[in-house]
Coordinates of C-alpha atoms in Angstrom, one line a residue:
M1 CA 62.8 45.4 -43.9
V2 CA 61.0 44.1 -40.8
T3 CA 57.4 43.2 -41.8
E4 CA 54.4 42.4 -39.6
K5 CA 54.8 38.7 -40.6
I6 CA 58.4 38.7 -39.3
Q7 CA 57.4 40.4 -36.1
H8 CA 54.6 38.0 -35.4
N9 CA 56.8 34.9 -36.1
A10 CA 59.7 36.3 -34.1
S11 CA 57.4 36.9 -31.1
D12 CA 55.9 33.4 -31.2
L13 CA 59.2 31.6 -31.8
N14 CA 60.7 33.4 -28.8
K15 CA 57.9 31.9 -26.7
E16 CA 58.5 28.5 -28.2
L17 CA 62.2 28.7 -27.5
S18 CA 61.5 29.5 -23.8
W19 CA 59.3 26.4 -23.7
F20 CA 62.0 24.4 -25.5
R21 CA 64.7 25.4 -23.1
K22 CA 62.5 24.5 -20.1
I23 CA 61.9 21.0 -21.6
L24 CA 65.7 20.5 -22.1
K25 CA 66.4 21.5 -18.5
V26 CA 63.7 19.2 -17.1
R27 CA 64.9 16.3 -19.3
S28 CA 68.4 16.8 -18.0
Q29 CA 67.2 16.8 -14.4
L30 CA 65.1 13.7 -14.9
N31 CA 67.9 11.9 -16.7
A32 CA 70.3 12.7 -13.8
K33 CA 67.6 11.8 -11.3
Q34 CA 67.8 15.3 -9.8
E35 CA 64.9 16.9 -7.9
T36 CA 62.4 18.7 -10.2
E37 CA 58.8 19.9 -9.9
Y38 CA 57.9 17.8 -12.9
Q39 CA 57.4 14.0 -13.1
H40 CA 57.7 14.1 -16.9
I41 CA 58.2 16.8 -19.6
F42 CA 54.6 16.6 -20.9
E43 CA 53.5 18.5 -17.8
I44 CA 55.3 21.6 -19.3
T45 CA 52.5 23.4 -21.0
P46 CA 53.3 24.8 -24.5
P47 CA 52.7 28.6 -25.0
D48 CA 49.2 29.7 -25.8
L49 CA 49.1 30.9 -29.4
N50 CA 45.4 31.7 -29.6
G51 CA 44.9 35.0 -31.3
S52 CA 48.4 35.0 -32.8
L53 CA 48.8 36.1 -36.4
S54 CA 52.1 34.3 -37.1
G55 CA 52.6 31.7 -39.8
Y56 CA 53.9 29.4 -37.2
A57 CA 50.8 29.7 -35.1
A58 CA 48.6 29.3 -38.1
F59 CA 50.3 26.0 -38.9
V60 CA 50.0 24.7 -35.3
K61 CA 46.3 25.6 -35.2
E62 CA 45.4 24.4 -38.7
H63 CA 46.9 20.9 -38.0
N64 CA 46.1 20.8 -34.3
L65 CA 49.6 19.8 -33.6
T66 CA 50.3 17.6 -30.5
F67 CA 52.9 18.3 -27.9
E68 CA 55.3 15.9 -29.7
E69 CA 54.7 17.3 -33.1
R70 CA 55.1 20.9 -31.9
F71 CA 58.3 20.0 -30.2
T72 CA 59.6 18.2 -33.3
I73 CA 59.1 21.4 -35.3
I74 CA 61.0 23.6 -32.8
L75 CA 63.8 21.0 -32.5
A76 CA 64.2 21.1 -36.3
L77 CA 64.1 24.9 -36.3
V78 CA 66.6 25.6 -33.5
P79 CA 69.8 25.0 -35.7
H80 CA 68.5 27.7 -38.0
I81 CA 67.4 30.3 -35.5
K82 CA 69.3 29.6 -32.2
P83 CA 71.9 26.9 -32.7
E84 CA 73.7 27.6 -29.4
V85 CA 70.7 26.3 -27.5
L86 CA 71.8 22.8 -28.5
D87 CA 75.5 23.2 -27.4
A88 CA 74.7 21.3 -24.2
F89 CA 74.5 18.1 -26.3
L90 CA 78.2 18.5 -27.3
V91 CA 79.3 17.6 -23.7
K92 CA 81.5 14.5 -23.9
N93 CA 81.3 11.3 -21.9
E94 CA 84.7 11.5 -20.2
S95 CA 85.0 7.7 -20.0
I96 CA 84.9 7.3 -23.8
N97 CA 85.7 10.8 -24.9
Q98 CA 82.6 11.0 -27.2
I99 CA 79.3 12.7 -26.9
Y100 CA 76.6 10.6 -25.2
T101 CA 75.2 8.0 -27.6
E102 CA 71.6 8.7 -26.4
F103 CA 71.9 12.3 -27.4
G104 CA 72.1 11.3 -31.1
G105 CA 73.1 14.3 -33.2
K106 CA 75.6 15.0 -36.0
R107 CA 78.0 17.6 -37.2
G108 CA 77.4 19.2 -40.5
K109 CA 80.1 19.8 -43.2
N110 CA 80.2 23.5 -42.4
H111 CA 77.9 23.9 -39.4
T112 CA 80.1 23.5 -36.3
G113 CA 77.2 23.2 -33.9
F114 CA 75.0 20.2 -33.0
L115 CA 72.5 18.9 -35.6
P116 CA 69.7 17.0 -34.0
T117 CA 68.7 13.5 -35.3
G118 CA 65.8 11.3 -34.6
E119 CA 67.6 9.9 -31.6
T120 CA 67.9 13.4 -30.2
L121 CA 64.1 13.8 -30.4
M122 CA 63.5 10.4 -28.8
F123 CA 65.9 11.1 -26.0
I124 CA 64.3 14.4 -25.1
L125 CA 60.7 13.3 -25.5
A126 CA 60.8 9.7 -24.3
G127 CA 64.0 9.3 -22.2
T128 CA 64.1 5.6 -21.3
D129 CA 60.4 5.0 -21.8
F130 CA 60.2 2.5 -24.7
E131 CA 56.4 2.7 -25.0
K132 CA 56.6 6.5 -25.5
R133 CA 59.5 6.1 -27.8
F134 CA 57.7 3.7 -30.1
S135 CA 54.5 5.8 -30.1
I136 CA 56.4 8.9 -31.2
M137 CA 57.8 7.1 -34.3
H138 CA 54.6 7.6 -36.2
I139 CA 55.7 11.2 -36.8
F140 CA 58.1 9.9 -39.4
E141 CA 55.6 7.7 -41.3
G142 CA 54.7 8.6 -44.9
D143 CA 51.0 9.3 -44.1
H144 CA 51.9 11.9 -41.4
I145 CA 51.2 15.6 -42.1
F146 CA 55.0 16.3 -41.9
S147 CA 55.6 13.9 -44.8
K148 CA 52.5 14.7 -46.8
E149 CA 53.1 18.4 -46.7
N150 CA 57.0 18.2 -46.9
I151 CA 57.5 19.9 -43.6
C152 CA 60.2 17.9 -41.9
W153 CA 61.7 14.4 -42.1
L154 CA 64.7 12.3 -41.2
E155 CA 67.5 12.3 -43.7
Q156 CA 68.3 8.8 -45.2
V157 CA 71.1 6.9 -43.5
E158 CA 73.5 4.4 -44.9
K159 CA 72.2 0.9 -45.4
G160 CA 72.2 -1.1 -42.1
E161 CA 72.3 2.0 -39.8
P162 CA 69.3 2.8 -37.5
F163 CA 67.0 5.2 -39.3
L164 CA 66.7 7.4 -36.2
N165 CA 70.4 8.4 -36.9
G166 CA 69.1 10.5 -39.7
S167 CA 69.4 14.3 -39.3
L168 CA 66.1 16.0 -38.4
T169 CA 65.6 18.2 -41.4
L170 CA 63.2 21.1 -42.0
S171 CA 62.1 22.0 -45.5
T172 CA 63.1 25.4 -46.9
E173 CA 59.4 26.3 -47.4
A174 CA 58.6 25.5 -43.8
L175 CA 61.6 27.5 -42.6
D176 CA 60.4 30.5 -44.6
M177 CA 56.8 30.1 -43.4
F178 CA 57.9 30.0 -39.8
T179 CA 60.4 32.8 -39.9
T180 CA 59.9 35.5 -42.6
G181 CA 56.4 34.4 -43.5
D182 CA 57.2 34.6 -47.3
V183 CA 58.0 31.3 -49.0
R184 CA 60.9 31.7 -51.4
K185 CA 60.6 30.1 -54.8
P186 CA 63.4 27.5 -55.3
N187 CA 66.3 28.4 -57.6
Y188 CA 67.6 26.0 -60.2
S189 CA 70.5 24.1 -58.7
A190 CA 71.9 20.6 -58.1
E191 CA 69.5 20.3 -55.2
F192 CA 66.5 21.4 -57.3
P193 CA 67.1 20.6 -61.0
A194 CA 64.1 22.5 -62.3
K195 CA 63.6 26.1 -63.6
L196 CA 60.7 28.3 -63.0
L197 CA 59.1 29.3 -66.3
E198 CA 57.9 32.9 -66.6
T199 CA 56.7 35.1 -69.5
D200 CA 55.4 38.6 -70.1
M201 CA 53.1 37.2 -72.8
Q202 CA 49.4 36.6 -72.3
W203 CA 47.1 33.7 -73.3
D204 CA 45.8 35.9 -76.2
D205 CA 49.3 36.1 -77.6
L206 CA 49.3 32.3 -78.1
V207 CA 48.9 31.2 -81.7
L208 CA 48.0 27.5 -82.1
N209 CA 46.0 25.1 -84.3
P210 CA 42.3 25.3 -83.4
Y211 CA 42.1 21.6 -82.5
T212 CA 45.1 22.1 -80.1
Y213 CA 43.2 24.9 -78.4
T214 CA 40.2 22.7 -78.0
Q215 CA 42.3 19.9 -76.3
L216 CA 44.0 22.5 -74.0
G217 CA 40.5 23.4 -72.8
E218 CA 40.2 20.1 -71.0
I219 CA 43.4 20.9 -69.0
E220 CA 42.1 24.3 -68.2
T221 CA 38.9 22.8 -66.9
W222 CA 40.8 20.3 -64.8
L223 CA 42.9 23.1 -63.3
E224 CA 39.8 25.0 -62.4
H225 CA 37.6 22.2 -61.1
H226 CA 39.8 19.3 -60.0
H227 CA 39.3 19.9 -56.2
T228 CA 35.5 19.8 -56.7
L229 CA 35.8 16.7 -58.8
M230 CA 38.0 14.8 -56.4
Q231 CA 36.4 16.0 -53.1
D232 CA 32.8 17.2 -53.5
W233 CA 32.1 14.6 -56.2
E234 CA 34.1 12.0 -54.2
M235 CA 35.9 10.9 -57.3
G236 CA 39.2 10.7 -55.4
K237 CA 38.2 7.1 -54.6
K238 CA 38.0 6.2 -58.3
L239 CA 40.4 8.4 -60.1
K240 CA 44.2 8.7 -59.8
P241 CA 45.4 12.0 -58.4
G242 CA 46.5 14.7 -60.8
Y243 CA 46.4 15.1 -64.5
K244 CA 49.0 13.9 -67.0
S245 CA 49.3 15.3 -70.6
L246 CA 51.8 14.7 -73.4
F247 CA 52.7 17.6 -75.7
Y248 CA 54.4 16.6 -79.0
G249 CA 55.5 18.5 -82.0
P250 CA 58.6 20.0 -83.7
P251 CA 60.8 22.5 -81.8
G252 CA 59.4 26.0 -81.8
T253 CA 55.7 25.1 -82.0
G254 CA 54.8 26.5 -78.6
K255 CA 54.9 23.5 -76.2
T256 CA 56.9 25.3 -73.5
L257 CA 55.1 28.6 -73.9
T258 CA 51.8 26.9 -73.7
A259 CA 52.7 25.2 -70.4
T260 CA 54.0 28.6 -69.1
L261 CA 50.8 30.4 -70.0
L262 CA 48.6 27.7 -68.6
G263 CA 50.2 28.3 -65.2
K264 CA 50.0 32.0 -65.6
K265 CA 46.3 31.8 -66.5
V266 CA 45.4 30.0 -63.3
N267 CA 48.2 31.6 -61.1
V268 CA 50.2 28.4 -60.6
D269 CA 54.0 28.1 -60.8
V270 CA 55.4 26.1 -63.7
Y271 CA 58.7 24.3 -63.4
R272 CA 60.6 22.9 -66.3
I273 CA 62.7 19.8 -65.8
D274 CA 65.0 18.9 -68.8
L275 CA 65.1 15.2 -68.6
S276 CA 68.1 15.1 -70.9
K277 CA 70.0 16.9 -68.1
V278 CA 68.5 15.1 -65.1
V279 CA 69.1 11.6 -66.5
S280 CA 72.5 10.5 -65.2
K281 CA 74.9 7.8 -66.5
F282 CA 75.6 6.9 -62.9
I283 CA 73.4 4.2 -61.5
G284 CA 70.8 5.5 -59.0
E285 CA 71.5 9.2 -59.6
T286 CA 68.5 9.8 -61.9
E287 CA 66.1 8.7 -59.2
K288 CA 67.8 11.0 -56.7
N289 CA 67.6 13.9 -59.1
L290 CA 63.9 13.4 -59.8
A291 CA 63.1 12.9 -56.2
K292 CA 64.5 16.3 -55.4
V293 CA 61.9 17.8 -57.7
F294 CA 58.9 15.8 -56.7
D295 CA 59.6 16.1 -53.0
R296 CA 59.6 19.9 -53.2
A297 CA 56.6 20.0 -55.5
E298 CA 54.4 17.8 -53.3
N299 CA 51.1 19.5 -52.4
K300 CA 52.2 22.8 -54.0
E301 CA 49.9 22.4 -57.0
W302 CA 52.9 23.3 -59.3
I303 CA 52.7 22.4 -62.9
L304 CA 55.7 20.1 -63.7
F305 CA 56.8 20.4 -67.3
F306 CA 59.3 17.6 -68.3
D307 CA 61.1 18.5 -71.6
E308 CA 62.9 16.1 -73.8
A309 CA 60.8 13.2 -72.5
D310 CA 62.4 10.7 -74.9
A311 CA 65.6 11.0 -72.9
L312 CA 64.0 8.7 -70.4
F313 CA 60.9 7.3 -72.1
G314 CA 62.3 6.5 -75.5
K315 CA 61.7 3.1 -77.0
R316 CA 64.1 0.5 -75.6
T317 CA 65.5 -2.6 -76.9
S318 CA 65.6 -5.8 -74.8
V319 CA 67.4 -5.7 -71.5
S320 CA 71.0 -6.7 -72.2
D321 CA 73.0 -5.5 -69.2
A322 CA 72.9 -4.0 -65.7
H323 CA 72.6 -0.4 -67.1
D324 CA 69.6 -1.4 -69.1
R325 CA 67.9 -2.9 -66.0
Y326 CA 68.6 0.3 -64.0
A327 CA 67.3 2.4 -66.9
N328 CA 64.1 0.5 -66.8
Q329 CA 64.0 1.1 -63.0
E330 CA 64.4 4.8 -63.6
V331 CA 61.4 4.8 -66.0
A332 CA 59.4 2.8 -63.5
Y333 CA 60.4 5.3 -60.7
L334 CA 59.4 8.4 -62.7
L335 CA 56.1 6.8 -63.8
Q336 CA 55.2 6.0 -60.2
R337 CA 56.0 9.6 -59.0
I338 CA 54.0 11.0 -61.9
E339 CA 51.0 8.8 -61.2
D340 CA 51.2 9.8 -57.5
Y341 CA 51.6 13.5 -58.1
N342 CA 48.4 15.4 -57.4
G343 CA 49.0 18.3 -59.7
L344 CA 49.4 18.7 -63.5
V345 CA 52.3 17.0 -65.2
I346 CA 53.2 17.7 -68.8
L347 CA 55.8 15.8 -70.8
A348 CA 57.0 17.2 -74.0
T349 CA 58.7 15.5 -77.0
N350 CA 59.5 16.4 -80.5
L351 CA 58.3 13.1 -81.9
K352 CA 55.6 11.0 -80.4
S353 CA 56.8 8.0 -82.3
N354 CA 60.0 8.1 -80.1
L355 CA 58.0 7.1 -77.0
D356 CA 57.0 3.7 -75.9
D357 CA 53.3 3.0 -76.6
A358 CA 52.8 1.4 -73.2
F359 CA 53.9 4.7 -71.6
T360 CA 51.7 7.0 -73.7
R361 CA 48.6 5.1 -72.7
R362 CA 49.0 6.5 -69.2
F363 CA 48.1 10.0 -70.2
Q364 CA 44.7 11.7 -69.9
S365 CA 45.4 13.7 -73.0
I366 CA 48.0 13.6 -75.9
I367 CA 48.1 17.0 -77.7
Q368 CA 49.8 17.7 -81.0
F369 CA 51.6 21.0 -81.7
P370 CA 51.9 20.9 -85.5
V371 CA 53.9 23.4 -87.6
P372 CA 51.6 26.4 -88.1
D373 CA 49.7 26.8 -91.3
A374 CA 49.8 30.0 -93.5
R375 CA 47.0 31.7 -91.5
E376 CA 48.6 30.9 -88.2
R377 CA 52.0 32.0 -89.5
T378 CA 50.6 35.3 -90.6
M379 CA 49.2 35.9 -87.0
L380 CA 52.6 35.0 -85.6
W381 CA 54.4 37.5 -87.8
Q382 CA 51.9 40.2 -86.9
K383 CA 52.0 39.5 -83.1
S384 CA 55.8 39.2 -83.0
F385 CA 57.0 42.6 -84.1
S386 CA 57.3 45.5 -81.7
P387 CA 54.3 48.0 -81.9
V388 CA 56.9 50.8 -82.5
A389 CA 58.4 49.0 -85.5
E390 CA 57.7 50.5 -89.0
F391 CA 57.7 48.4 -92.2
A392 CA 59.2 49.1 -95.6
V393 CA 56.6 49.5 -98.3
D394 CA 57.5 46.2 -100.0
I395 CA 56.9 44.0 -96.9
R396 CA 53.7 41.9 -97.0
L397 CA 53.6 39.7 -93.9
D398 CA 50.8 37.5 -95.3
E399 CA 53.0 36.7 -98.4
I400 CA 56.0 36.0 -96.2
A401 CA 53.8 33.6 -94.2
R402 CA 52.6 31.8 -97.3
N403 CA 56.1 31.5 -98.8
Y404 CA 58.1 30.3 -95.8
N405 CA 57.1 27.4 -93.7
L406 CA 58.5 28.4 -90.2
T407 CA 57.5 27.6 -86.7
G408 CA 56.8 30.2 -84.1
G409 CA 60.2 29.9 -82.6
S410 CA 61.9 30.4 -85.9
I411 CA 59.7 33.4 -86.7
I412 CA 60.7 35.0 -83.3
N413 CA 64.4 34.6 -84.3
V414 CA 63.8 36.3 -87.6
V415 CA 61.9 39.1 -85.9
Q416 CA 64.8 39.6 -83.5
Y417 CA 67.4 39.6 -86.3
S418 CA 65.5 42.1 -88.5
S419 CA 64.7 44.4 -85.5
L420 CA 68.4 44.5 -84.5
M421 CA 69.3 45.4 -88.1
A422 CA 66.8 48.3 -88.0
L423 CA 68.4 49.6 -84.7
K424 CA 71.8 49.2 -86.2
K425 CA 70.8 51.4 -89.1
G426 CA 69.6 54.0 -86.6
G427 CA 65.9 53.8 -87.2
K428 CA 62.7 51.8 -86.5
K429 CA 62.1 50.6 -90.1
I430 CA 62.1 46.9 -90.8
F431 CA 63.4 46.0 -94.3
L432 CA 62.5 43.0 -96.4
E433 CA 66.1 42.1 -97.1
D434 CA 66.7 41.8 -93.3
I435 CA 63.7 39.6 -92.9
T436 CA 64.9 37.5 -95.9
E437 CA 68.4 37.1 -94.4
G438 CA 66.9 36.1 -91.1
I439 CA 64.8 33.4 -92.8
N440 CA 67.9 32.2 -94.7
R441 CA 69.7 31.8 -91.3
E442 CA 66.8 29.8 -89.9
Y443 CA 66.8 27.5 -93.0
Q444 CA 70.5 27.0 -92.7
K445 CA 70.1 25.9 -89.0
Q446 CA 67.6 23.3 -90.1
G447 CA 69.7 22.1 -93.1
R448 CA 67.0 23.3 -95.5
T449 CA 67.5 25.0 -98.9
F450 CA 66.4 28.6 -98.9

């Protein structure tokens, strides 16, 4: 369906493409020393986007983009929206039977057209003007808006190669914003090893220890007021960005659900990264996997939930070989990315004692998720069954809660089992023997005697 957002973006990008084509034509004329009405390409005025409602125009105006910055965005966009515009760069130098070195550019694995590189940008904007070329390079610095907001960048090149040989790459979010107007949420993949956490449950459905609730209140307060704290109170000069918390407790005590509901409560996406899956036995791969998450998350205010934290932050013996040294580098890398991240980072572990003490001191809060007591277990049993379920007369949920020490996760498993048994029998009634069998199954999983 064509929406107004798409219509506005399509209209403005058509104007930008006309401007882009004119610049390419003039650069070609200037390079060939042919007659042209322009002395340099910067005389070609960009389209007037005042009054436009497109996402592209909003970005240009919000950041007051310069001629060079605006052209960089369009050059990065062209392979996605009009790749044939760059076919002119595929012309070969007959004397060496290769495309002209000054054009830069690459071929993709599947894309048969021309993919622009930093050299392509420099050739079009600067030609042979070294001063102009050097001044444009600031676009690719880490403090530029393109880097800080993860808009576009040059892909890394092999060691020793000129960095301008890197492909000019536009982020998926920027591509969405400038085309459809609706930014897609990233899917779990090798390129983004994190999964969006969602739940139909509400904050009131959460059953936790009272002290745990109290500690979570500080995180809620930070999520609500951190912009005021860092900007209006000018604490950004004194405090590190973001907030870091450690959740610890046995499996099934609500760590993941709590992180999910925190995000839902403040309307922020929560992404779960299982460190046991991200950590690689291959040297250097762990940093690459983690970088894929942090680079996408930058300035999105996502909550990053790292599960199985001891996979990377477990206590280590002394360094004995190269792999130990690289493992320590991976820890240092993740610590640095966590400290630089300006959103909420939560790490979870089953046993706090598994983690290095030097690491745990870096957190603003360390929150325990203990096994629920009898009162909390009663609440969990009551909240977990369907409202349409009926109970046999001999079922006393408070007695079951007192007699069987189970976590919330285990209770949910028992509820599912006994509910399925009710459906199998053709009714809605929950029977005690099915609850008991479900509890027996949970005990067996844990190696406990029923």
